[in-house]
Amino acid sequence: MTAPELDHTRPMAPQEAVPGPMGGVLEGVDVSCWFGSRKVLEGVNIKMDAGVVTALIGPSGCGKSTFLRTLNRMHELVPIATLAGSVLLDGHDIYGVGLRLTEVRRRIGMVFQKPNPFPAMTIADNVAAGLKLTGKKVADRDGLIEASLRRAGLWNEVRNRLDAPAGGLSGGQQQRLCIARSLAVSPDVLLMDEPCSALDPTSTRRIEETILELKDQVTIVIVTHNMQQAQRVSQHCAFFLAAENEPGRVIEQGPTDRLFSDPNDPRTADYVNGRFG
Amino acid sequence: MTTQETRALTAAPGASPASLDAGSKGAPTASSTGPSTGSPAGPARRVPPRRRPRAWRWSDIAEAAGALAASFFLTWLIFNRLLPFRIMPLAFFAIWFVLFLPIYWFVTKDGQGTTAAKDRVATVFVMAGALFTFTPIVFVIGYVLYRGLKSLSGNFFTQTMQFVGPLAEATDGGALHSIIGTLEQLALATVIAVPLGVLTAVYLSEIKGPLARPVRLVADAMTALPSIVAGLFIFSLFIKPHIIGQSGILGSLALSILMLPTVTITAEQVLRVVPGSLREAALALGAPYWRSVLMVVLPTARAGLSTAVILGMARVVGETAPVLMTTGGTTLLNPNPLSGFQDNLPLFVFTQIRSSQESQVDRGWAGALILLVIVLLLFILARLVGSAGPGRRRFRIPIPGRGGRRRGR
Ligand SMILES: Nc1ncnc2c1ncn2[C@@H]1O[C@H](COP(=O)(O)OP(=O)(O)O)[C@@H](O)[C@H]1O
Ligand SMILES: [Mg+2]
């Protein structure tokens, strides 16, 4: 019922004819992470190119979320968390002195596992929340709200109830609202931590469509437990694995097709074929 | 349903009460379906009566009513026919209750067995206990209503006690000066205590600084602060050294000392239940921490915070001791809380009820009634506002869409 609506939004969506992918290039260089004295991630090197959806896969507990959270400095919100290595956004270290913490987080947006719209705000206010929260003013607030909702594929479903509380939306709609909220502050990179794991198959498909539409506008990094999803949406894929009582490492990475059809490492083969994890 | 029980009785005439109980509760057994129900067509298949387990049936109500009536008449017999002297009505109720228990026990045991009888008698005990604790509240409120309404008239809200002598009627004069004083002092105390309390709560739950533990300890301890001490503190700080004379604002200060811990602790608990995922969402958008608290955490908790404020107000509005020493008390209308003596409702009640004149005492009850109504209104307000909390979204009235693009702001 909702899919045809999306189709007819496509021609209306504000898609400027851009020559190359926009987005930013994010690169983790030798990233290691600790919680207290426990090392959970070791020596991760991943380059997340613009115009490419990068998928992080691996069994739970191997440090995918931790790595993702180092990419926009959410890792340091945990008081005992430390890290080593650097993360480069278009060549600049986001942990360096040149970039402000809030600016880093604005340019590298994040969508969480559980949809978390602000319950005290209306749908429209949720989308524009990033502006208020970063103290920015825009001339055309309504236009920005509409554009962001269109990019997240939600406009047609909520255009008549922008003033309704966000809590009244379904789980899948809430998640797309969160995507719209992240897009409204025009990030260069969008990090998604298992964005569909709390959603039904239909909503999952809508989110995947949204990801494919967005991939030329922002760089997308997605953590997923769903092998099919990784194959459907990503072009680059990194497989994380943590042996018992050892930090997680990237076992193998490369083009998604290659990783799934012809993995180099037997552990990757076992995982992508569902033999463990 | 009663018929089924009688059938079960007839089917097993010699059975013990326990097995009777089982028979009446479970599905009818083959033996009980036998000759008693001779339906015309085929082997008799009785449809088990539909019932909700443990719900009150008419037979149960009849049993209870019968036991109540029997014990009532027995008590009446004892009191009015057998005893040679009269006893207080309270004793009547006590004996009635005492007689009711065994009668009810035997009635249910006879009908439904020991297990059900135990269950019923225990229920009676629990309900009697609830009634016993609830009655004083009803009596207190009822008595205040009864006494207060007698001398409450329109001029109670429009006149003061300025020209009312000690021998005037109870309906003469009014408490306008006290009502104004109460409202002003409450408002000022709220204005002082709420920002402090909410900021402290933010410090405790959001910033979690090194002082959080001692501050929480002090706030907890302050909830038990005797209210007279708060009054004494303000008295010795301002009035004794003649810095400010007795006035409404000093009463507000004393009240805000009492209000502060209530507001702080309630607000902290409210902030604590705001999901951490919302803070993360705000920070991930690039918000500085203070903006995420101001624009996401506090608005999300606003319903709970309003409840915290109102609970704080209800806590202090009836306090007498702190205002006794600080506001002065007067019979004149003084709308300026910053200078000059001011009255308020607890003080009004206090002064009126201590009088030896019956009319003044009556007026005091009217004041108590108004105070009660104010507290009641505050609590109703707290419940209304609190039920629209973030965790209970289903009570929120959805704002209908405007059927188009959002405009403005
Ligand atoms: N806040 C935290 N404090 C301590 N340990 C944590 C915390 N978050 C995650 N960990 C640990 O770090 C490891 C990696 O976790 P995570 O990155 O969430 O795994 P994944 O997302 O791959 O399932 C796990 O062993 C987990 O126990
Ligand atoms: Mg995870």
XYZ file of C-alpha atoms and ligand atoms in Angstrom:
714
model
C 0.000 0.000 0.000
C 2.824 2.351 0.802
C 5.245 1.319 -1.908
C 3.428 2.912 -4.871
C 3.277 6.184 -2.964
C 7.031 6.174 -2.716
C 7.337 5.604 -6.436
C 5.446 8.704 -7.290
C 7.440 10.796 -4.844
C 10.623 9.952 -6.634
C 10.279 12.346 -9.539
C 9.216 15.070 -7.088
C 12.150 14.613 -4.756
C 14.632 17.444 -4.959
C 17.473 15.661 -6.603
C 19.833 18.064 -8.206
C 21.803 16.651 -11.072
C 25.116 16.122 -9.345
C 28.097 14.821 -11.255
C 29.667 12.714 -8.517
C 28.566 11.429 -5.153
C 28.350 14.142 -2.512
C 28.940 12.859 1.022
C 32.263 12.737 2.784
C 35.028 10.196 2.904
C 35.416 8.635 6.320
C 38.421 6.565 7.197
C 39.163 4.667 10.377
C 42.906 4.308 10.832
C 44.159 1.682 13.249
C 41.221 2.142 15.606
C 41.291 0.275 18.925
C 38.750 0.645 21.708
C 38.609 -0.126 25.384
C 35.886 -0.170 28.008
C 37.857 0.285 31.202
C 40.724 -2.155 30.975
C 38.910 -4.434 28.535
C 39.961 -4.096 24.934
C 37.001 -4.735 22.685
C 38.348 -3.643 19.305
C 41.823 -3.827 17.795
C 43.483 -2.271 14.807
C 40.503 -1.569 12.579
C 41.263 0.047 9.231
C 38.244 0.737 7.067
C 37.802 3.335 4.375
C 34.216 4.397 3.839
C 34.015 6.082 0.466
C 31.513 8.628 -0.722
C 28.777 7.192 -2.890
C 29.319 3.780 -1.362
C 27.249 2.058 1.305
C 29.572 0.279 3.697
C 28.150 -2.602 5.692
C 29.653 -3.826 8.955
C 28.710 -7.409 9.683
C 29.650 -9.921 12.348
C 28.239 -11.778 15.317
C 26.997 -9.694 18.229
C 29.498 -8.493 20.762
C 32.343 -8.225 18.261
C 32.487 -4.433 18.468
C 30.559 -3.220 15.414
C 28.520 -0.701 17.393
C 31.586 0.365 19.299
C 33.443 1.031 16.050
C 30.467 2.903 14.627
C 30.289 5.050 17.725
C 33.952 5.993 17.474
C 33.175 7.329 14.001
C 31.089 10.221 15.352
C 32.586 10.478 18.816
C 29.616 8.904 20.607
C 31.992 6.298 22.060
C 33.356 8.808 24.545
C 29.903 9.308 26.117
C 30.599 6.155 28.121
C 32.722 7.418 31.021
C 35.128 4.456 31.069
C 35.622 4.348 27.299
C 38.997 5.034 25.680
C 40.360 4.608 22.183
C 43.497 4.671 20.047
C 44.045 5.452 16.394
C 42.310 8.115 14.388
C 39.237 8.701 12.293
C 39.622 10.922 9.248
C 36.739 12.832 7.724
C 37.845 14.101 4.321
C 41.411 13.825 5.556
C 40.957 15.675 8.862
C 41.168 13.800 12.143
C 37.838 14.156 13.920
C 39.633 13.621 17.213
C 42.107 16.352 16.358
C 42.092 19.882 17.696
C 40.900 21.434 14.429
C 37.336 20.146 14.576
C 34.754 20.851 17.227
C 32.997 17.929 18.845
C 29.533 19.255 18.036
C 30.554 19.974 14.448
C 31.858 16.421 14.063
C 28.580 14.988 15.274
C 26.552 17.277 13.059
C 28.541 16.265 9.972
C 28.429 12.571 10.876
C 24.831 11.730 11.717
C 23.612 8.616 13.425
C 20.469 6.483 13.275
C 20.011 4.150 16.194
C 18.822 0.599 16.529
C 15.618 1.599 18.281
C 13.678 4.478 16.723
C 14.026 7.402 19.100
C 11.990 10.397 17.944
C 11.575 13.103 20.558
C 8.186 12.312 22.123
C 7.550 15.861 23.319
C 7.768 17.254 19.793
C 5.534 17.129 16.766
C 6.625 15.388 13.577
C 7.704 18.660 12.003
C 9.553 19.754 15.138
C 11.349 16.423 15.234
C 12.652 16.910 11.732
C 13.796 20.423 12.521
C 15.116 19.499 15.967
C 18.702 19.428 14.747
C 18.519 23.085 13.797
C 17.219 24.099 17.187
C 19.712 21.869 18.930
C 22.669 23.264 17.032
C 21.403 26.833 17.282
C 21.111 27.248 13.507
C 18.502 29.262 11.722
C 17.276 28.586 8.223
C 15.185 30.837 6.044
C 12.886 28.146 4.723
C 12.164 25.881 7.644
C 9.068 24.357 6.060
C 10.945 23.667 2.869
C 13.726 21.948 4.760
C 11.230 19.816 6.670
C 9.553 18.770 3.459
C 12.821 18.048 1.670
C 14.161 15.993 4.572
C 10.962 13.993 4.878
C 10.961 13.361 1.135
C 14.545 12.156 1.220
C 13.635 9.776 4.020
C 10.627 8.569 2.008
C 8.135 9.654 4.665
C 6.623 12.821 3.236
C 3.516 11.307 1.681
C 2.579 9.454 4.829
C 2.867 12.406 7.207
C 2.237 15.472 5.058
C -1.227 15.886 6.575
C -0.222 15.452 10.174
C 2.997 17.337 10.595
C 1.645 18.829 13.805
C 0.785 15.459 15.347
C 3.019 14.027 18.078
C 5.790 11.841 16.698
C 4.887 9.042 19.088
C 1.779 8.289 17.052
C 3.757 6.960 14.096
C 4.451 3.279 13.526
C 7.890 1.876 14.306
C 9.012 1.966 10.684
C 7.712 5.492 10.219
C 9.452 6.578 13.403
C 12.721 5.166 12.125
C 12.349 7.027 8.828
C 11.482 10.134 10.847
C 14.792 9.664 12.664
C 16.524 9.402 9.307
C 14.811 12.604 8.182
C 15.877 14.262 11.423
C 19.479 13.275 10.781
C 19.320 14.445 7.173
C 17.914 17.847 8.126
C 21.259 19.025 9.504
C 22.826 18.035 6.139
C 25.424 15.556 7.326
C 28.217 14.242 5.094
C 28.038 10.776 6.573
C 25.133 8.788 8.019
C 25.879 5.984 10.446
C 23.155 3.399 10.966
C 23.359 0.888 13.787
C 21.067 -2.017 12.897
C 18.346 0.431 11.797
C 15.914 -2.329 10.862
C 16.365 -4.820 13.652
C 13.305 -3.515 15.503
C 11.139 -3.309 12.390
C 8.806 -5.505 10.349
C 9.764 -6.699 6.842
C 7.736 -4.041 5.043
C 9.278 -1.196 6.998
C 12.684 -2.796 6.509
C 12.176 -2.733 2.767
C 11.194 0.934 2.893
C 14.333 1.783 4.843
C 16.466 -0.149 2.390
C 14.907 1.767 -0.499
C 15.631 4.962 1.359
C 19.258 3.941 1.835
C 19.676 3.225 -1.861
C 18.166 6.589 -2.744
C 20.399 8.427 -0.312
C 23.651 6.758 -1.152
C 24.724 9.350 -3.704
C 23.927 12.209 -1.338
C 25.564 11.022 1.878
C 28.102 8.386 2.721
C 26.309 5.574 4.530
C 27.755 3.109 7.008
C 25.338 0.462 8.198
C 25.668 -2.232 10.825
C 23.429 -5.165 10.079
C 22.812 -8.686 11.246
C 20.916 -9.506 8.117
C 23.106 -11.038 5.396
C 20.521 -10.415 2.684
C 20.256 -6.807 3.742
C 24.015 -6.360 3.549
C 23.959 -7.800 0.046
C 21.011 -5.695 -1.039
C 22.183 -2.303 0.160
C 25.959 -2.302 0.466
C 28.816 -2.186 -2.000
C 31.609 -2.471 0.525
C 31.527 -4.872 3.429
C 33.683 -5.515 6.487
C 33.429 -8.654 8.569
C 34.158 -8.257 12.299
C 34.883 -11.133 14.580
C 35.986 -11.442 18.187
C 37.466 -14.668 19.437
C 36.666 -15.565 23.007
C 38.264 -13.134 25.490
C 39.923 -11.282 22.646
C 39.160 -7.920 21.106
C 37.177 -7.763 17.885
C 39.085 -7.455 14.623
C 38.204 -7.004 11.000
C 38.739 -10.459 9.550
C 38.073 -9.529 5.995
C 36.769 -6.634 3.951
C 36.148 -5.867 0.345
C 33.413 -5.438 -2.236
C 30.223 -6.971 -0.910
C 29.727 -9.239 -3.925
C 33.184 -10.682 -3.578
C 32.919 -11.103 0.182
C 29.733 -13.094 -0.132
C 30.518 -15.116 -3.228
C 34.208 -15.761 -2.786
C 35.416 -15.064 0.741
C 39.130 -15.468 1.398
C 38.832 -16.452 5.023
C 37.025 -19.661 6.018
C 35.513 -17.843 9.019
C 33.936 -15.295 6.695
C 32.565 -18.107 4.575
C 31.104 -19.775 7.626
C 29.489 -16.547 8.816
C 27.994 -15.361 5.540
C 26.614 -18.826 4.945
C 24.973 -18.788 8.345
C 27.056 -21.512 9.923
C 27.611 -19.461 13.104
C 26.840 -16.107 14.651
C -25.977 -21.423 38.507
C -27.645 -22.088 41.813
C -29.544 -24.878 40.140
C -26.303 -26.488 39.126
C -25.142 -26.441 42.702
C -28.339 -28.014 43.924
C -28.003 -30.631 41.255
C -24.521 -31.376 42.383
C -25.912 -31.649 45.887
C -28.604 -34.075 44.869
C -26.213 -36.088 42.744
C -23.892 -36.806 45.632
C -25.956 -36.668 48.769
C -23.432 -38.166 51.136
C -20.366 -36.396 49.904
C -18.203 -34.196 52.076
C -18.305 -30.436 51.532
C -14.904 -30.494 49.826
C -16.020 -32.887 47.119
C -19.209 -30.917 46.712
C -17.102 -27.884 46.096
C -15.129 -29.687 43.418
C -18.291 -30.915 41.789
C -19.882 -27.530 41.625
C -16.815 -25.829 40.215
C -15.605 -28.351 37.686
C -17.439 -29.573 34.637
C -20.487 -31.679 35.452
C -19.479 -35.294 35.773
C -21.223 -38.126 34.000
C -22.850 -39.348 37.188
C -24.518 -36.028 37.837
C -25.909 -35.781 34.320
C -27.861 -38.999 34.750
C -31.552 -39.158 35.447
C -32.079 -35.667 36.851
C -31.961 -33.968 33.451
C -34.161 -35.912 31.133
C -34.153 -33.893 27.971
C -36.441 -35.231 25.230
C -33.877 -35.835 22.495
C -30.982 -38.284 22.837
C -28.550 -38.649 25.691
C -28.740 -35.599 27.933
C -25.754 -33.319 27.339
C -25.805 -30.456 29.723
C -23.976 -27.345 28.601
C -21.850 -26.167 31.519
C -22.996 -22.754 32.670
C -20.752 -19.964 31.612
C -19.054 -18.106 34.410
C -16.021 -16.061 35.266
C -13.965 -17.787 37.928
C -14.054 -16.025 41.276
C -16.493 -13.388 40.060
C -19.378 -12.591 42.358
C -22.499 -14.464 41.382
C -26.009 -13.733 42.589
C -25.816 -16.705 44.919
C -22.639 -15.318 46.478
C -24.241 -11.931 46.962
C -27.290 -13.611 48.448
C -25.063 -15.515 50.857
C -23.283 -12.365 51.948
C -26.513 -10.401 52.257
C -28.151 -13.209 54.184
C -25.242 -13.465 56.586
C -25.233 -9.688 57.029
C -28.943 -9.629 57.755
C -28.794 -12.585 60.104
C -25.947 -11.104 62.116
C -27.677 -7.728 62.158
C -30.867 -9.115 63.644
C -28.938 -11.232 66.094
C -27.056 -8.165 67.257
C -30.278 -6.207 67.444
C -31.796 -8.985 69.507
C -28.883 -8.963 71.915
C -28.785 -5.205 72.273
C -32.440 -4.263 72.362
C -34.071 -7.313 73.896
C -31.575 -9.290 75.919
C -29.241 -6.716 77.427
C -30.696 -4.725 80.301
C -28.718 -1.564 79.429
C -27.960 0.468 76.331
C -24.536 0.454 74.679
C -22.845 2.882 72.311
C -23.659 2.496 68.620
C -20.001 1.746 67.912
C -20.276 -1.426 69.978
C -23.283 -2.372 67.892
C -21.158 -2.289 64.760
C -18.344 -4.200 66.435
C -20.642 -6.993 67.617
C -22.380 -7.041 64.259
C -19.032 -7.565 62.538
C -17.946 -10.205 65.049
C -21.199 -12.133 64.611
C -21.145 -11.751 60.853
C -17.843 -13.613 60.476
C -18.900 -17.033 61.840
C -22.322 -16.839 60.242
C -20.832 -16.032 56.876
C -18.255 -18.771 57.379
C -20.885 -21.397 57.954
C -23.117 -20.193 55.139
C -20.343 -20.332 52.525
C -18.955 -23.558 53.900
C -22.320 -25.162 53.626
C -22.825 -23.954 50.070
C -19.337 -24.123 48.562
C -16.970 -25.891 50.895
C -14.135 -25.016 53.216
C -11.767 -23.583 50.619
C -14.285 -21.094 49.330
C -15.340 -20.218 52.864
C -11.765 -19.444 53.887
C -11.382 -17.357 50.767
C -14.533 -15.393 51.502
C -13.776 -14.734 55.134
C -10.275 -13.583 54.247
C -11.806 -11.245 51.660
C -14.120 -9.872 54.320
C -11.150 -9.217 56.598
C -9.214 -7.396 53.912
C -12.202 -5.313 52.910
C -12.986 -4.471 56.516
C -9.375 -3.373 56.971
C -9.553 -1.131 53.940
C -12.825 0.336 55.158
C -11.371 0.848 58.613
C -8.447 2.888 57.298
C -10.546 4.774 54.810
C -13.241 5.818 57.268
C -11.173 8.388 59.211
C -10.327 10.197 55.964
C -13.972 10.330 55.035
C -14.855 11.543 58.507
C -12.194 14.250 58.542
C -13.190 15.578 55.153
C -16.862 15.140 55.909
C -16.606 16.963 59.213
C -14.660 19.858 57.726
C -17.251 20.075 54.987
C -20.100 19.985 57.496
C -18.648 22.594 59.824
C -17.185 24.741 57.071
C -20.263 24.956 54.879
C -22.344 26.232 57.815
C -20.524 29.557 58.036
C -19.397 29.848 54.450
C -21.091 32.671 52.595
C -20.336 34.845 49.629
C -18.689 37.553 51.694
C -16.160 35.050 52.977
C -14.352 35.637 49.691
C -14.937 39.380 49.470
C -14.491 40.787 52.972
C -11.750 40.888 55.551
C -11.795 40.679 59.324
C -10.897 44.340 59.697
C -14.183 45.578 61.141
C -15.443 42.346 62.587
C -15.704 42.267 66.326
C -15.489 39.197 68.496
C -19.253 38.983 68.933
C -20.163 39.181 65.252
C -22.033 36.414 63.511
C -20.028 33.618 61.983
C -21.178 34.640 58.522
C -19.949 38.224 59.035
C -16.580 39.230 57.706
C -14.429 37.134 55.486
C -11.022 35.758 54.729
C -10.182 37.727 51.607
C -6.990 39.013 53.211
C -5.943 35.461 54.103
C -6.800 33.986 50.713
C -4.849 36.731 48.942
C -1.962 36.196 51.346
C -1.947 32.444 50.805
C -2.033 32.759 47.032
C 0.716 35.383 46.950
C 2.967 33.575 49.368
C 2.460 30.288 47.548
C 3.217 31.896 44.201
C 6.365 33.573 45.515
C 7.565 30.404 47.214
C 7.023 28.534 43.939
C 8.917 31.146 41.983
C 11.832 30.834 44.409
C 11.879 27.076 44.938
C 11.051 25.692 41.496
C 14.011 27.038 39.509
C 16.362 26.061 42.325
C 14.804 22.632 42.676
C 14.743 21.881 38.951
C 18.308 23.106 38.497
C 19.424 20.924 41.395
C 17.601 17.983 39.844
C 19.348 18.654 36.530
C 22.653 18.710 38.369
C 21.846 15.437 40.114
C 20.566 13.503 37.126
C 22.204 15.110 34.083
C 25.536 16.555 35.167
C 26.134 13.991 37.898
C 28.927 16.112 39.330
C 31.098 15.100 42.257
C 28.715 16.825 44.668
C 25.720 14.812 43.477
C 25.832 12.284 46.277
C 26.076 14.723 49.185
C 23.496 17.019 47.592
C 21.051 14.146 47.191
C 21.653 13.134 50.795
C 20.947 16.653 52.028
C 17.835 16.924 49.872
C 16.573 13.614 51.218
C 17.223 14.699 54.776
C 15.553 18.056 54.179
C 12.234 16.391 53.366
C 12.077 15.517 57.039
C 12.940 19.051 58.153
C 10.463 20.151 60.835
C 8.564 23.058 59.360
C 8.994 25.140 62.494
C 12.738 25.003 61.946
C 12.335 26.558 58.513
C 10.340 29.368 60.096
C 12.877 29.765 62.863
C 15.693 29.941 60.342
C 14.103 32.802 58.418
C 13.111 34.466 61.689
C 16.629 34.477 63.058
C 18.123 35.401 59.703
C 15.945 38.425 58.863
C 13.519 39.377 61.605
C 15.621 39.103 64.730
C 18.451 41.263 63.342
C 15.800 43.711 61.983
C 16.855 43.336 58.375
C 13.336 42.839 57.042
C 10.218 42.982 59.162
C 7.592 40.264 59.205
C 6.013 40.159 55.764
C 4.661 37.879 53.080
C 7.987 37.479 51.344
C 9.591 36.083 54.478
C 6.774 33.559 54.730
C 7.455 32.647 51.112
C 11.125 32.160 51.881
C 10.320 29.844 54.772
C 7.864 27.922 52.609
C 10.344 27.643 49.755
C 12.833 25.992 52.121
C 10.227 23.302 52.729
C 9.285 23.109 49.083
C 12.798 22.797 47.724
C 13.566 19.177 48.683
C 10.169 17.935 47.523
C 10.556 19.592 44.142
C 14.185 18.497 43.803
C 13.630 14.846 44.601
C 10.472 14.489 42.531
C 12.029 16.327 39.587
C 15.163 14.203 39.759
C 13.128 11.019 39.633
C 11.206 12.386 36.686
C 14.375 13.323 34.789
C 15.837 9.945 35.509
C 13.131 8.128 33.537
C 13.743 10.175 30.400
C 15.274 7.540 28.108
C 19.003 7.877 27.536
C 18.405 7.197 23.858
C 16.813 10.634 23.526
C 19.898 12.313 24.966
C 22.060 10.317 22.562
C 19.827 11.262 19.653
C 20.166 14.932 20.538
C 23.939 14.718 20.948
C 24.292 12.779 17.704
C 22.669 15.687 15.898
C 25.534 17.865 17.044
C 23.878 19.489 20.036
C 25.942 20.853 22.910
C 25.057 19.081 26.135
C 23.210 22.042 27.642
C 20.996 22.371 24.601
C 20.106 18.693 24.680
C 19.052 19.061 28.319
C 17.145 22.272 27.712
C 15.412 21.289 24.490
C 14.986 17.544 24.759
C 15.282 16.256 28.316
C 13.298 18.948 30.114
C 10.466 19.165 27.536
C 10.171 15.388 27.489
C 9.764 15.404 31.248
C 7.567 18.482 31.384
C 4.448 16.658 32.560
C 6.349 15.004 35.383
C 8.059 18.278 36.228
C 4.694 20.023 36.495
C 3.611 17.286 38.857
C 6.742 17.858 40.898
C 5.960 21.559 41.138
C 2.353 20.997 42.126
C 3.282 18.391 44.716
C 5.705 20.890 46.189
C 2.968 23.519 46.325
C 0.527 21.117 47.946
C 3.215 20.231 50.455
C 3.535 23.793 51.758
C 0.170 25.453 51.204
C -1.199 24.254 54.521
C 1.929 24.849 56.587
C 1.232 26.936 59.668
C 4.409 26.853 61.712
C 6.781 28.589 59.274
C 4.341 31.405 58.504
C 3.441 31.860 62.139
C 6.779 33.485 62.872
C 7.447 35.144 59.559
C 4.338 36.754 58.085
C 3.000 38.405 61.209
C -0.657 37.756 60.674
C -3.233 40.488 60.402
C -6.906 41.173 59.898
C -6.250 43.827 57.266
C -6.025 43.375 53.562
C -2.398 43.831 52.552
C -1.841 42.850 48.947
C 1.835 43.807 49.067
C 3.869 40.751 50.087
C 7.086 42.738 50.260
C 6.283 44.898 53.266
C 3.910 44.868 56.173
C 2.165 42.053 57.970
C 0.280 39.617 55.821
C -2.182 36.919 56.738
C -2.802 33.553 55.166
C -5.321 30.747 55.439
C -3.544 28.450 57.922
C -2.966 31.474 60.165
C -6.590 32.504 59.754
C -7.753 29.071 60.853
C -5.271 29.086 63.704
C -6.373 32.437 65.116
C -10.098 31.882 64.618
C -10.275 28.404 66.060
C -8.373 29.341 69.211
C -11.074 31.834 70.090
C -13.609 31.103 72.811
C -16.380 32.551 70.643
C -18.382 29.881 68.847
C -18.897 32.169 65.826
C -15.164 32.629 65.386
C -14.556 28.907 65.650
C -17.132 28.378 62.928
C -15.327 30.880 60.728
C -12.129 28.940 61.307
C -13.778 25.814 59.934
C -14.783 27.702 56.816
C -11.145 28.684 56.375
C -10.082 25.069 56.820
C -12.566 24.060 54.164
C -11.147 26.563 51.671
C -7.647 25.296 52.428
C -8.785 21.741 51.855
C -10.340 22.712 48.553
C -7.115 24.415 47.432
C -5.069 21.311 48.267
C -7.620 19.107 46.515
C -7.487 21.300 43.412
C -3.701 21.155 43.400
C -3.733 17.374 43.594
C -6.325 17.037 40.868
C -4.207 19.341 38.737
C -1.145 17.203 39.466
C -2.947 14.053 38.389
C -4.270 15.669 35.233
C -0.908 17.057 34.226
C 0.934 13.924 35.280
C -1.236 11.587 33.259
C -0.030 13.276 30.092
C 3.527 12.175 30.839
C 5.937 10.954 28.180
C 5.525 7.365 29.222
C 1.748 7.448 28.918
C 1.286 8.807 25.486
C -2.085 7.173 24.986
C -3.693 9.818 27.169
C -2.399 12.635 25.054
C -4.958 14.170 22.778
C -3.560 14.114 19.271
C -3.570 17.442 17.559
C -5.446 17.047 14.294
C -3.393 17.862 11.232
C -4.017 21.176 9.604
C -4.372 19.498 6.267
C -1.384 21.065 4.675
C 2.063 22.427 5.147
C 2.967 23.659 8.556
C 3.198 27.403 8.805
C 4.822 29.827 11.126
C 7.458 29.713 13.844
N 28.950 0.731 27.670
C 29.734 -0.380 27.709
N 30.462 -0.657 28.810
C 31.243 -1.765 28.860
N 31.357 -2.653 27.866
C 30.660 -2.431 26.732
C 29.801 -1.290 26.603
N 29.231 -1.326 25.393
C 29.699 -2.439 24.785
N 30.566 -3.097 25.593
C 31.269 -4.332 25.259
O 31.981 -4.139 24.056
C 31.884 -5.279 23.233
C 31.423 -4.903 21.863
O 30.099 -4.438 21.962
P 29.289 -3.879 20.720
O 30.157 -2.923 20.000
O 28.000 -3.343 21.224
O 29.046 -5.183 19.865
P 28.137 -5.379 18.568
O 27.510 -4.090 18.240
O 29.064 -5.882 17.537
O 27.140 -6.404 18.920
C 30.972 -6.261 23.905
O 31.747 -7.284 24.470
C 30.299 -5.448 24.989
O 30.135 -6.240 26.130
Mg 25.446 -3.502 18.249
